[in-house]
PDB file of C-alpha atoms in Angstrom:
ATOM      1  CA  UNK A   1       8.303   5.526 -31.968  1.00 38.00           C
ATOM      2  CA  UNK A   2       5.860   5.562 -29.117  1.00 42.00           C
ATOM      3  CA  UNK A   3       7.508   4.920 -25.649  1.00 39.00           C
ATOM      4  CA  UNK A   4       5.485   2.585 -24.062  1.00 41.00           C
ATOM      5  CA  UNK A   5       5.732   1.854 -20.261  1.00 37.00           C
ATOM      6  CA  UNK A   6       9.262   2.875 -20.455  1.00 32.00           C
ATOM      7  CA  UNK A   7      10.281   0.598 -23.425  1.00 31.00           C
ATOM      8  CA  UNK A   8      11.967   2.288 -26.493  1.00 29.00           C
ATOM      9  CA  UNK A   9      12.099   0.469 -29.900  1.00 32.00           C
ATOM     10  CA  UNK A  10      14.041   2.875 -33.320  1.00 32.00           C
ATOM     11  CA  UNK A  11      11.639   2.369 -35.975  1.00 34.00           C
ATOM     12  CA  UNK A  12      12.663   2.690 -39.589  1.00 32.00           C
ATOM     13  CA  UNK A  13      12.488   6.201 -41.455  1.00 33.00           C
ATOM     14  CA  UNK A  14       8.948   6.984 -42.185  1.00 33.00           C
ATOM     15  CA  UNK A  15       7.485   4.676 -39.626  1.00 33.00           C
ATOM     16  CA  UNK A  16       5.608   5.335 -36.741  1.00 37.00           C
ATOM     17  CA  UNK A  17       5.584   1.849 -34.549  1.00 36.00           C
ATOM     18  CA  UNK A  18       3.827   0.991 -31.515  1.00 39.00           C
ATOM     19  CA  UNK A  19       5.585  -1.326 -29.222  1.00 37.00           C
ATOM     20  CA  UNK A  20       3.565  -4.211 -28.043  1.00 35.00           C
ATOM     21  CA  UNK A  21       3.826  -5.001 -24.330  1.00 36.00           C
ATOM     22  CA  UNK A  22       5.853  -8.758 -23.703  1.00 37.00           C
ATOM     23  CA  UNK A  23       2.666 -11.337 -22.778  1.00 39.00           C
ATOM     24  CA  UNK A  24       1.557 -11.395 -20.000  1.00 43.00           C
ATOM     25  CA  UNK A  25      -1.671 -13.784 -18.419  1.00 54.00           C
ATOM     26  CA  UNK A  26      -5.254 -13.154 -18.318  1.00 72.00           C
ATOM     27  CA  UNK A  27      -6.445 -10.550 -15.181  1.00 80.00           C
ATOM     28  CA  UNK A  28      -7.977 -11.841 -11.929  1.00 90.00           C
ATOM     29  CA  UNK A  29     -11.235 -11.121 -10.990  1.00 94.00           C
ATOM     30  CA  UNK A  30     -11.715 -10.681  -7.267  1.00 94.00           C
ATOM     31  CA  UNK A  31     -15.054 -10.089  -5.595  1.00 95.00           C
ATOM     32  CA  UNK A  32     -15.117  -9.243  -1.680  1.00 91.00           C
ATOM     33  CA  UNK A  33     -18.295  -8.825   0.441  1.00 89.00           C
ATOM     34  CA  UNK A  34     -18.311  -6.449   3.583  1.00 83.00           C
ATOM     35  CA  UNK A  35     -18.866  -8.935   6.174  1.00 69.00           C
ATOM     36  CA  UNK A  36     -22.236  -9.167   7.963  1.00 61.00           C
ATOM     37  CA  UNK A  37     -20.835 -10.112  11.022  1.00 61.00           C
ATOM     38  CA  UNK A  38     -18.532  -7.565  11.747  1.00 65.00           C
ATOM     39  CA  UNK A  39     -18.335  -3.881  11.502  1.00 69.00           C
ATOM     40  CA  UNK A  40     -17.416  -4.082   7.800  1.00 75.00           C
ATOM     41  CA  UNK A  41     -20.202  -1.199   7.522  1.00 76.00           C
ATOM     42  CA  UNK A  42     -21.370   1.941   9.066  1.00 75.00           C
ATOM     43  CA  UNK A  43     -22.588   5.391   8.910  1.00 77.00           C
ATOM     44  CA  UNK A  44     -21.958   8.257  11.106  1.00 77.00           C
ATOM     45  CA  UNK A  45     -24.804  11.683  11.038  1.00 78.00           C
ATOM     46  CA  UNK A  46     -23.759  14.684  12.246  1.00 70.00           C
ATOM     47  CA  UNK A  47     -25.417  18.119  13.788  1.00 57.00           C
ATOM     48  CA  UNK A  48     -28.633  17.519  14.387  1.00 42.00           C
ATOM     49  CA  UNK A  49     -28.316  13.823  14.839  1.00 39.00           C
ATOM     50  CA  UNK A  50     -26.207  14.877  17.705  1.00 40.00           C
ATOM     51  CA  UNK A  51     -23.548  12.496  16.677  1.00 44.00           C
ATOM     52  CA  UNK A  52     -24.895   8.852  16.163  1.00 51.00           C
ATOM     53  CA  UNK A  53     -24.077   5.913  14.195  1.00 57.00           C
ATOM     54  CA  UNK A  54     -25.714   3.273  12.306  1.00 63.00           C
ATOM     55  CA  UNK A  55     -25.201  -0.247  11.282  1.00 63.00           C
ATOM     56  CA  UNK A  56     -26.266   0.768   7.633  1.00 73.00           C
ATOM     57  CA  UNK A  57     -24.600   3.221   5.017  1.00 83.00           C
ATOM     58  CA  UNK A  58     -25.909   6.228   3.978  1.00 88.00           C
ATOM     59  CA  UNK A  59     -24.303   9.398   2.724  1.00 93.00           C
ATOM     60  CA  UNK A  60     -26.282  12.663   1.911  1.00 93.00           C
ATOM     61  CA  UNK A  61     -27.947  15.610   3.680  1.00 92.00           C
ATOM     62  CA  UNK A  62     -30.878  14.265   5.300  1.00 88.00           C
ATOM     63  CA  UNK A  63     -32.029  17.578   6.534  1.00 84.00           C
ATOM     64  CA  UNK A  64     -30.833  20.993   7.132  1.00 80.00           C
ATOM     65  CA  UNK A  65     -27.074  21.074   9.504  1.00 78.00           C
ATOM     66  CA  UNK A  66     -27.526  17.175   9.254  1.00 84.00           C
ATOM     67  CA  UNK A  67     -25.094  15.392   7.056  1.00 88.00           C
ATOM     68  CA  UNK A  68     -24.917  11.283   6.761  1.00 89.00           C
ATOM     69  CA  UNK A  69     -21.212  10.028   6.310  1.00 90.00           C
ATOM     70  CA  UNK A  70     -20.902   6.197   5.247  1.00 88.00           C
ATOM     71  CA  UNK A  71     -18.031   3.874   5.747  1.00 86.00           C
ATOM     72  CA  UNK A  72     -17.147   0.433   3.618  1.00 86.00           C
ATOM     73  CA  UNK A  73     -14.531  -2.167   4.865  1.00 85.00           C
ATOM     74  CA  UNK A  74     -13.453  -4.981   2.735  1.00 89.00           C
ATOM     75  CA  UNK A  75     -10.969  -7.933   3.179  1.00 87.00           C
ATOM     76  CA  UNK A  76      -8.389  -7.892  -0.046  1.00 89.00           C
ATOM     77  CA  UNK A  77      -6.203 -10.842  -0.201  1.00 91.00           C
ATOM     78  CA  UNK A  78      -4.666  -9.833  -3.136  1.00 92.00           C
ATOM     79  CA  UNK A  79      -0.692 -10.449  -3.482  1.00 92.00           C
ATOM     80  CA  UNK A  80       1.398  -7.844  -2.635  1.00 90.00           C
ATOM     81  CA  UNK A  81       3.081  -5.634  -5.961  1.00 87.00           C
ATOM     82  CA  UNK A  82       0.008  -6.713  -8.365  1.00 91.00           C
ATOM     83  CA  UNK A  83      -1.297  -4.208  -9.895  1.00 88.00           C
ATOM     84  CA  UNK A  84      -4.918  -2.844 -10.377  1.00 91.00           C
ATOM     85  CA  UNK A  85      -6.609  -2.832 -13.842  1.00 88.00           C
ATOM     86  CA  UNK A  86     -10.277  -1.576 -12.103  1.00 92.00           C
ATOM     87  CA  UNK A  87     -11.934  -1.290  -9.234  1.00 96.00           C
ATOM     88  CA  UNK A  88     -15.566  -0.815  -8.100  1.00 97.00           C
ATOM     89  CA  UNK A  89     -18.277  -0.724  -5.678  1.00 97.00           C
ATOM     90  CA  UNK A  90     -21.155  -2.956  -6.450  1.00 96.00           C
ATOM     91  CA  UNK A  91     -24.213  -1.644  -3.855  1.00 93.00           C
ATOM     92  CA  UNK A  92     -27.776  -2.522  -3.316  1.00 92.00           C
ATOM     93  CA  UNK A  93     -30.105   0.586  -3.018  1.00 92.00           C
ATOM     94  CA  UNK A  94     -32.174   0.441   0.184  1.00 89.00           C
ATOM     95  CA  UNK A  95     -32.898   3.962   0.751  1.00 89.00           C
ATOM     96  CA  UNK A  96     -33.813   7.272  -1.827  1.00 92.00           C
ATOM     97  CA  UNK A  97     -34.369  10.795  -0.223  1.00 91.00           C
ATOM     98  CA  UNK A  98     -34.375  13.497  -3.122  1.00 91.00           C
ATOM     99  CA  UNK A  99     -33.043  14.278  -6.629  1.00 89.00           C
ATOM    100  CA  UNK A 100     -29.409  13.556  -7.594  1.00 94.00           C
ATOM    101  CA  UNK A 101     -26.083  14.790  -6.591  1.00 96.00           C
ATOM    102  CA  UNK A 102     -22.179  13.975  -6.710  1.00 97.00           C
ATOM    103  CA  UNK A 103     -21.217  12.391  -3.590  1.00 97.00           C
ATOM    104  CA  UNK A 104     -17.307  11.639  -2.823  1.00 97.00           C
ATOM    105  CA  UNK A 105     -15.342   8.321  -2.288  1.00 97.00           C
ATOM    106  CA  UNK A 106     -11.950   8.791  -0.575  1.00 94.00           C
ATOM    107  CA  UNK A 107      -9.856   6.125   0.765  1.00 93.00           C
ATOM    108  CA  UNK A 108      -9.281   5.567   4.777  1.00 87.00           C
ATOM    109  CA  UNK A 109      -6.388   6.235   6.256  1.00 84.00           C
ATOM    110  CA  UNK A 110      -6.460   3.595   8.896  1.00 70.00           C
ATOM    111  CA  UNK A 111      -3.314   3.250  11.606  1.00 66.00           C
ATOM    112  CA  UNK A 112      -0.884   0.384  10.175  1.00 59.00           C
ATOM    113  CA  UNK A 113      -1.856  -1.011  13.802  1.00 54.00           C
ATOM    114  CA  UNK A 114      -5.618  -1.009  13.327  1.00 53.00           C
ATOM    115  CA  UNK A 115      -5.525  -2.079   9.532  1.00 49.00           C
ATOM    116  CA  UNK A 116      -5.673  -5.858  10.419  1.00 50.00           C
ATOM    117  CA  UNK A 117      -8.370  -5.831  12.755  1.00 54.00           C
ATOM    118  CA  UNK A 118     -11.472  -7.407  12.600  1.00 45.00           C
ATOM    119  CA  UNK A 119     -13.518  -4.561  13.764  1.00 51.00           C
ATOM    120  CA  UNK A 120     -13.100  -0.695  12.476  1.00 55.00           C
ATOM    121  CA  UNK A 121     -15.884   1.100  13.548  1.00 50.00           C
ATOM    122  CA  UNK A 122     -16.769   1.632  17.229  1.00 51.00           C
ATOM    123  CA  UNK A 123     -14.942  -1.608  18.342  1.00 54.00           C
ATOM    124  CA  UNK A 124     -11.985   0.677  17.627  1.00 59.00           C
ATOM    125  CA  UNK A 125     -12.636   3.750  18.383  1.00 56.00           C
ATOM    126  CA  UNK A 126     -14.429   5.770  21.171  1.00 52.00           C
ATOM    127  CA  UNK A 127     -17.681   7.152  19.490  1.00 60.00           C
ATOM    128  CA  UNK A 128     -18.796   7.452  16.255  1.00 59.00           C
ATOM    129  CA  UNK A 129     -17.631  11.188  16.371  1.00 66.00           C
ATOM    130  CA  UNK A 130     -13.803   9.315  16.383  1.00 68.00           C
ATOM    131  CA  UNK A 131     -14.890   6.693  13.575  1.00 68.00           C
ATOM    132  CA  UNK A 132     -15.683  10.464  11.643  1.00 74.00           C
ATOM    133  CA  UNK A 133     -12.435  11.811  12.533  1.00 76.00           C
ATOM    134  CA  UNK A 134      -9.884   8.855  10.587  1.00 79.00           C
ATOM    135  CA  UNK A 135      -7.882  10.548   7.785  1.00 84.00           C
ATOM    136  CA  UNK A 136      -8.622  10.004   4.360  1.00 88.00           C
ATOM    137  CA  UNK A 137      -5.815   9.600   1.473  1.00 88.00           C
ATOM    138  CA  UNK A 138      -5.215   9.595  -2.103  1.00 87.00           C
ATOM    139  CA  UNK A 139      -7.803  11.304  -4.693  1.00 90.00           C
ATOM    140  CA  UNK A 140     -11.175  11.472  -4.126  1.00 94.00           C
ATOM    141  CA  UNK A 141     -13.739   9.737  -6.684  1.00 96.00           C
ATOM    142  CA  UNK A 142     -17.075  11.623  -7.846  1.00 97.00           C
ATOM    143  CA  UNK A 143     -19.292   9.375  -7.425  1.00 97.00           C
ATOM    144  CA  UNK A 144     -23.017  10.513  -9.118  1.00 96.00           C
ATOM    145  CA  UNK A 145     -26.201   9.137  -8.125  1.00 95.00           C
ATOM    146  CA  UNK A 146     -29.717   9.757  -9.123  1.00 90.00           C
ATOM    147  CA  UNK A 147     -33.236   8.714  -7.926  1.00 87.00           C
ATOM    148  CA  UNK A 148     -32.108   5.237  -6.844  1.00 91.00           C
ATOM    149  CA  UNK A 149     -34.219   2.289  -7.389  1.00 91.00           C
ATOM    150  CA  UNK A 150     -35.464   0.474  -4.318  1.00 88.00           C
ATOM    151  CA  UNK A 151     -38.114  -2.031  -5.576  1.00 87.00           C
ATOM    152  CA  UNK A 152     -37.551  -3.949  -7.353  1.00 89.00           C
ATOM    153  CA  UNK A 153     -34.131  -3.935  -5.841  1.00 86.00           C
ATOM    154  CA  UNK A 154     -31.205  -2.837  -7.962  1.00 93.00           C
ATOM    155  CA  UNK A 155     -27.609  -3.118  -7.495  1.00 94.00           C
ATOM    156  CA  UNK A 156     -25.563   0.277  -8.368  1.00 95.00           C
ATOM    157  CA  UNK A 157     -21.813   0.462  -9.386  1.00 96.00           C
ATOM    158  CA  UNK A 158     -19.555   3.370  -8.458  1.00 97.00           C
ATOM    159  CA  UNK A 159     -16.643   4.783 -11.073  1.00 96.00           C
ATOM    160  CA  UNK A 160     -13.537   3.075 -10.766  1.00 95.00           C
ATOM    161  CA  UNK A 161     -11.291   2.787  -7.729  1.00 96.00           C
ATOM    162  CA  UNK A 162      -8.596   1.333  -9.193  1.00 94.00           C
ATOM    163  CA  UNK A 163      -5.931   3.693  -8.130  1.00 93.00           C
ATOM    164  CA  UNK A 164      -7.149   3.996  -4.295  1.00 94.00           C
ATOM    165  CA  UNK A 165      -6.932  -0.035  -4.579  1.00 95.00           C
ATOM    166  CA  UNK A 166      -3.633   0.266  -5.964  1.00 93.00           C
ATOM    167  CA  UNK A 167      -2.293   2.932  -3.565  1.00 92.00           C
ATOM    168  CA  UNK A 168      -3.447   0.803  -0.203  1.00 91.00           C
ATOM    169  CA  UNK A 169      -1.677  -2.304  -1.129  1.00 91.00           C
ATOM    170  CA  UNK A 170       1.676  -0.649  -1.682  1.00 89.00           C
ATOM    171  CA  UNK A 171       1.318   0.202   1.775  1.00 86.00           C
ATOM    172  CA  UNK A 172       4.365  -0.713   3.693  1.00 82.00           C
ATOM    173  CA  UNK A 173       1.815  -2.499   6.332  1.00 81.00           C
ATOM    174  CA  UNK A 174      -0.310  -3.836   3.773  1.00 86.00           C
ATOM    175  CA  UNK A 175      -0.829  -7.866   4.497  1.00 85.00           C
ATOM    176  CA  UNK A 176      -2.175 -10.125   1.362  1.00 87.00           C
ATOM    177  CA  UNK A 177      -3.688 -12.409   4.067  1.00 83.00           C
ATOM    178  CA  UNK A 178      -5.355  -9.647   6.177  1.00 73.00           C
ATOM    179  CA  UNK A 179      -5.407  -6.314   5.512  1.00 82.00           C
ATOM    180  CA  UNK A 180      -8.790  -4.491   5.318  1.00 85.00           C
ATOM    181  CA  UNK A 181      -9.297  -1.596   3.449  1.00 89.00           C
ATOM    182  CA  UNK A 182     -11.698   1.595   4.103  1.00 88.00           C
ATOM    183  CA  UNK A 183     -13.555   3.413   2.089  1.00 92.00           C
ATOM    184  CA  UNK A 184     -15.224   6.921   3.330  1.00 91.00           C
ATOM    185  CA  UNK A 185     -18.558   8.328   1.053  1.00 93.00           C
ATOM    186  CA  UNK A 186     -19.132  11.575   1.802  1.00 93.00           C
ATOM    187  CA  UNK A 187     -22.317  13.568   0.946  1.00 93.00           C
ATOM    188  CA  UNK A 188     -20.382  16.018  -1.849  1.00 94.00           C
ATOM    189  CA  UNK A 189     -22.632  18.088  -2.950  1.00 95.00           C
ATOM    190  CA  UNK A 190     -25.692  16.681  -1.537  1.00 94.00           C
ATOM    191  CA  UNK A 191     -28.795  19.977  -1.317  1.00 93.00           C
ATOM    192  CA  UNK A 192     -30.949  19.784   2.083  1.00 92.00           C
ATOM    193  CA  UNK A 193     -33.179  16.573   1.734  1.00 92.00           C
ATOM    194  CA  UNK A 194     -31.504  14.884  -0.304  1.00 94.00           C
ATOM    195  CA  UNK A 195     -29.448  11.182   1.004  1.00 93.00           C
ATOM    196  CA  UNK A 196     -29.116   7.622  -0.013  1.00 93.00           C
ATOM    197  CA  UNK A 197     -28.839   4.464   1.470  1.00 90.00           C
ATOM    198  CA  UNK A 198     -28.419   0.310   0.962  1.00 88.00           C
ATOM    199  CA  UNK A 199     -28.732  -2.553   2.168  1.00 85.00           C
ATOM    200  CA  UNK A 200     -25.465  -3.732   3.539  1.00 80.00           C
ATOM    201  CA  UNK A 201     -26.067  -3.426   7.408  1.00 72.00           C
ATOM    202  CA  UNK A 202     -23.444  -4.835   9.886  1.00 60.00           C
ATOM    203  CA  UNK A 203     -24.858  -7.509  12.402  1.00 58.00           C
ATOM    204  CA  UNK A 204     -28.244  -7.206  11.353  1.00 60.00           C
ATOM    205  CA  UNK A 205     -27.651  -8.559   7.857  1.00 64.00           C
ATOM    206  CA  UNK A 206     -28.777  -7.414   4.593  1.00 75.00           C
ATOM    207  CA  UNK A 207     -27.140  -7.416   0.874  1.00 85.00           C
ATOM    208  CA  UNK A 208     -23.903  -7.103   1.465  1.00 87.00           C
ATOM    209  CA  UNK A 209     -21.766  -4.263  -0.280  1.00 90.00           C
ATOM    210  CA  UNK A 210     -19.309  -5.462  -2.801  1.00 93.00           C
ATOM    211  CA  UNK A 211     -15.624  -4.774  -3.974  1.00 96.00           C
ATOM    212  CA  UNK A 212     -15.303  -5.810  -7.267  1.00 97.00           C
ATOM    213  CA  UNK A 213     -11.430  -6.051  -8.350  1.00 97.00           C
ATOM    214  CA  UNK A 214      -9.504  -6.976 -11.608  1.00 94.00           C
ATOM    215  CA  UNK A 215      -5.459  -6.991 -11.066  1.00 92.00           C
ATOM    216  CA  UNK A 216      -2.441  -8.666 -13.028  1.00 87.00           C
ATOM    217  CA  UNK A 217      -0.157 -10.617 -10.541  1.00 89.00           C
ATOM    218  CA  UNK A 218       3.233  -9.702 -10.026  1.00 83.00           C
ATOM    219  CA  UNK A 219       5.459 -10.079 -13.182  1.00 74.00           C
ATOM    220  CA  UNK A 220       2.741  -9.731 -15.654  1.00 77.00           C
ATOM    221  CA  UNK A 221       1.697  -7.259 -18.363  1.00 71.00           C
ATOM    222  CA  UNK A 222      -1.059  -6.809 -20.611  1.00 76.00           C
ATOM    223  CA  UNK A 223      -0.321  -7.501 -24.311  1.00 80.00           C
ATOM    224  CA  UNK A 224      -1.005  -5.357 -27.303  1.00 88.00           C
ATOM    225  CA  UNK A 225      -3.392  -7.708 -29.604  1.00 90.00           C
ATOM    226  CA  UNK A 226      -2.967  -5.598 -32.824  1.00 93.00           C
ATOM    227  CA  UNK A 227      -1.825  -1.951 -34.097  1.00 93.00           C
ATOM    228  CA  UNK A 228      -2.498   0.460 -37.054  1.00 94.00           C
ATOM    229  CA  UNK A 229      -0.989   1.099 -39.240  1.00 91.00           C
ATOM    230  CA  UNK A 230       0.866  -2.310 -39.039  1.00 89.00           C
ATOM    231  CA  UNK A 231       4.260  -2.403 -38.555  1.00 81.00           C
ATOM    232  CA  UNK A 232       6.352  -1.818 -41.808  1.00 78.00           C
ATOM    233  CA  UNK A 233       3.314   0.075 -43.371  1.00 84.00           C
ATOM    234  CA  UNK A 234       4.180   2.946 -45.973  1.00 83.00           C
ATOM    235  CA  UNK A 235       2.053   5.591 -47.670  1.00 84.00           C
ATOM    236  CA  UNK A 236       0.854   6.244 -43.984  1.00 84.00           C
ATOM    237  CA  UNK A 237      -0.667   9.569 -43.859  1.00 85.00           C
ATOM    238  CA  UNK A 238       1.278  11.824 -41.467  1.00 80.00           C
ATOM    239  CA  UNK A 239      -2.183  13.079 -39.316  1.00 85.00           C
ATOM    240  CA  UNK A 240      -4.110   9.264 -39.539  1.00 89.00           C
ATOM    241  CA  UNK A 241      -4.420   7.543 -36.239  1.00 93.00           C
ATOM    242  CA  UNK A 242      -2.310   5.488 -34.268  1.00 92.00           C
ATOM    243  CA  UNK A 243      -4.314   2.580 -32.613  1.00 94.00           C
ATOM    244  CA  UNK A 244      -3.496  -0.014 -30.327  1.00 94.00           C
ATOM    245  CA  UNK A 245      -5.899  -2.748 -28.863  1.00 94.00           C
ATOM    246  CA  UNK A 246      -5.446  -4.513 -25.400  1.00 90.00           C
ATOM    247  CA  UNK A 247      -5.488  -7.506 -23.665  1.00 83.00           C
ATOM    248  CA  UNK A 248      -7.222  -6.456 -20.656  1.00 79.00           C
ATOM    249  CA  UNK A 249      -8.609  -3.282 -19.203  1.00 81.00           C
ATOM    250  CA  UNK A 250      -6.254  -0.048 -18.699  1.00 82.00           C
ATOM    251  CA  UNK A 251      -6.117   2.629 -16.650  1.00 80.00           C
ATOM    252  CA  UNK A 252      -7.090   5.541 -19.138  1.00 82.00           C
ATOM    253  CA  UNK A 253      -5.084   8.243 -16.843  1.00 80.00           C
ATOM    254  CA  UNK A 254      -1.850   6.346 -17.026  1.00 78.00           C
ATOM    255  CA  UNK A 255      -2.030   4.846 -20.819  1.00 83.00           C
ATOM    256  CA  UNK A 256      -3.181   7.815 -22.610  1.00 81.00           C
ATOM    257  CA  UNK A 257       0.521   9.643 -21.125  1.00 82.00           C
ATOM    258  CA  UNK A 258       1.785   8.802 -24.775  1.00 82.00           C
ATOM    259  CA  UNK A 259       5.070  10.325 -26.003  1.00 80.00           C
ATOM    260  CA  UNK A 260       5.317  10.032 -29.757  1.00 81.00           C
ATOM    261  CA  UNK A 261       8.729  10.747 -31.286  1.00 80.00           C
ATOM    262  CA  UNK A 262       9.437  11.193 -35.460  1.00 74.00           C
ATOM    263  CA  UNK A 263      12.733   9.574 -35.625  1.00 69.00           C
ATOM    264  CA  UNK A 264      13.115   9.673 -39.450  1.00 73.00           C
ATOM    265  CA  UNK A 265      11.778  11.901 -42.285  1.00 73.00           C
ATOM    266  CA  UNK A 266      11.099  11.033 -45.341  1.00 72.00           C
ATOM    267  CA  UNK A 267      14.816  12.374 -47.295  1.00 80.00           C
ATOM    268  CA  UNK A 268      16.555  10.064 -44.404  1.00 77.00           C
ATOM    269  CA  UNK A 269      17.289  12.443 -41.959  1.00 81.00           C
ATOM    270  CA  UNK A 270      17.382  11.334 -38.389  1.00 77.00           C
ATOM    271  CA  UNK A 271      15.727  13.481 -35.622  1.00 79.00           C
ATOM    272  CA  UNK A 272      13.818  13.469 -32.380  1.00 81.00           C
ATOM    273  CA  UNK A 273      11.084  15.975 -32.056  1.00 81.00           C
ATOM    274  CA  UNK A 274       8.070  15.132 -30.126  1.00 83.00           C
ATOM    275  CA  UNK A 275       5.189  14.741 -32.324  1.00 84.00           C
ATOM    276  CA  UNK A 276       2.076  16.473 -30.159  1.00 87.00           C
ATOM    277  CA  UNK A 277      -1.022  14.973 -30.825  1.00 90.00           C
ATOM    278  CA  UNK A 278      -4.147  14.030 -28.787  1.00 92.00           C
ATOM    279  CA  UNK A 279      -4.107  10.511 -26.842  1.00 92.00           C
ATOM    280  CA  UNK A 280      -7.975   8.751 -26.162  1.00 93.00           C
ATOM    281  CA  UNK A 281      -9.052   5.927 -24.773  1.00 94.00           C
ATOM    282  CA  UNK A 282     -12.023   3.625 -25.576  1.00 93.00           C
ATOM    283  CA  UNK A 283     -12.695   1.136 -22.040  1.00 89.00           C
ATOM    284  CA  UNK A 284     -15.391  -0.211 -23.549  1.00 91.00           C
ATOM    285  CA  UNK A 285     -13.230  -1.988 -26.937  1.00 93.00           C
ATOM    286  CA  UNK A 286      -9.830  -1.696 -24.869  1.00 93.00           C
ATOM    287  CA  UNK A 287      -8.443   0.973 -27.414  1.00 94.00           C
ATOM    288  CA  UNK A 288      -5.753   3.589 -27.244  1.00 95.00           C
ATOM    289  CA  UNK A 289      -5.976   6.232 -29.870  1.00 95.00           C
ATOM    290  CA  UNK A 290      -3.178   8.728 -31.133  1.00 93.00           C
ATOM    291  CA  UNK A 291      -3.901  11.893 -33.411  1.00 93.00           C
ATOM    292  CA  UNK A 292      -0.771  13.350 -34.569  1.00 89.00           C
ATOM    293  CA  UNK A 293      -1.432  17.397 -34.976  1.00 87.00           C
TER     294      UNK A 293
END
């Protein structure tokens, strides 16, 4: 058997059975834009720069002891206990200095006091120097970038935040009808003269930045649309793949935690050994993979 978010099911000797999730509905697609008219955006340069901030994002190294630090805010009216297929930043590039490097997303920390208000940057805090100084929480994302595109303009994507999204609404503050979360990109590993920018500027306008979420509602699961070897199958070969197909996109990091258990051999005999094996997952076709060794 395969335990399968925490559901057992005793296949019959010789069979190894996937269990298919109950049916659940379709994800939701939610799109939220960082709001021109408020301090939904912002970037904060150090050293050299002697501390300022701007009304634009960048992140990077602009020049040697100078470092840009950008900061996203987004609006995410999504109902509290769903849970978070993907998540990702959709961003217009307005700015290319240098090659390519691996800059870092990390989620804000924000105050449960000052999650809810309409303003995070300096509306809220002293200086830019104390917009620099909120904590950040939960794994940071490696986000890579290259020689950005500026004209014609071109929209970018960052890799998925799905568990930062998931983390901030099971906050015990977190509010479906306001709550604002942060996101912090920070230059990583950014050499001397090297930064990028776009074109999502507070008050002065621009493209806005984008949050681009898929999430099941509370109570609902993804389904498994079809296995192999079917259920019931014999003559299965002992080191073929197990596959399963899904309804909607999966966190690879949680689904490919497969335990696989031989709970029959072939002369009848009942046992429970872990079967190791390698577990993959395919986002593109929605596919789970199991090798037994």
């Amino acid at each position: 058997t395969i335990d399968f978010l925490g559901r057992l099911r005793r296949a019959a000797p010789t069979l190894l059975l996937l269990l298919a999730a109950p049916a659940g509905a379709a994800a939701e697609t939610l799109t939220v834009s960082a709001g021109a008219g408020l301090d939904d955006t912002y970037a904060y340069s150090a050293s050299s720069f002697n501390g300022n901030a701007y009304d634009d994002v960048r992140f990077g190294q602009p020049a040697a002891g100078s470092v840009y630090t950008g900061y996203l805010r987004f609006q995410v009216p999504i109902p509290a206990g769903s849970v978070i297929t993907s998540a990702k930043l959709r961003l217009r590039a307005a700015w290319n200095l240098g090659g390519s490097f691996t800059a870092i997303i990390r989620l804000l920390d924000l105050p449960a006091n000052q999650a809810d208000q309409l303003e995070f940057s300096q509306a809220n805090y002293a200086d830019a120097a104390a917009l620099n100084a909120i904590a950040s929480t939960g794994a940071a994302v490696n986000f890579a970038v290259g020689a950005w595109t500026t004209a014609p303009p071109t929209d970018y994507d960052s890799p998925d935040l799905g568990p930062l999204v998931q983390q901030f609404i099971r906050r015990a503050a977190y509010n479906p009808q306001g709550s604002y979360i942060g996101f912090r990109l920070d230059p990583g590993d950014a050499p001397n003269g090297s930064y990028k920018g776009f074109d999502s500027r507070n008050k002065s306008g621009g493209t806005p930045a984008q949050l681009v979420i898929t999430y099941l509602l509370p109570g609902q699961l993804p389904t498994v649309t079809s296995i192999a070897p079917p259920d019931g199958a014999v003559g299965v070969s002992r080191d073929g793949a197990i596959t399963a197909v899904f309804s909607d996109p999966m966190l690879a990091s949680v689904v490919q935690q497969v335990t696989v258990t031989q709970v029959g051999t072939a002369e009848g005999a009942v046992v429970s050994v872990a079967v190791t094996g390698a577990a993959s997952y395919d986002a593109a076709s929605r596919l789970l993979k199991f090798v037994p060794a």
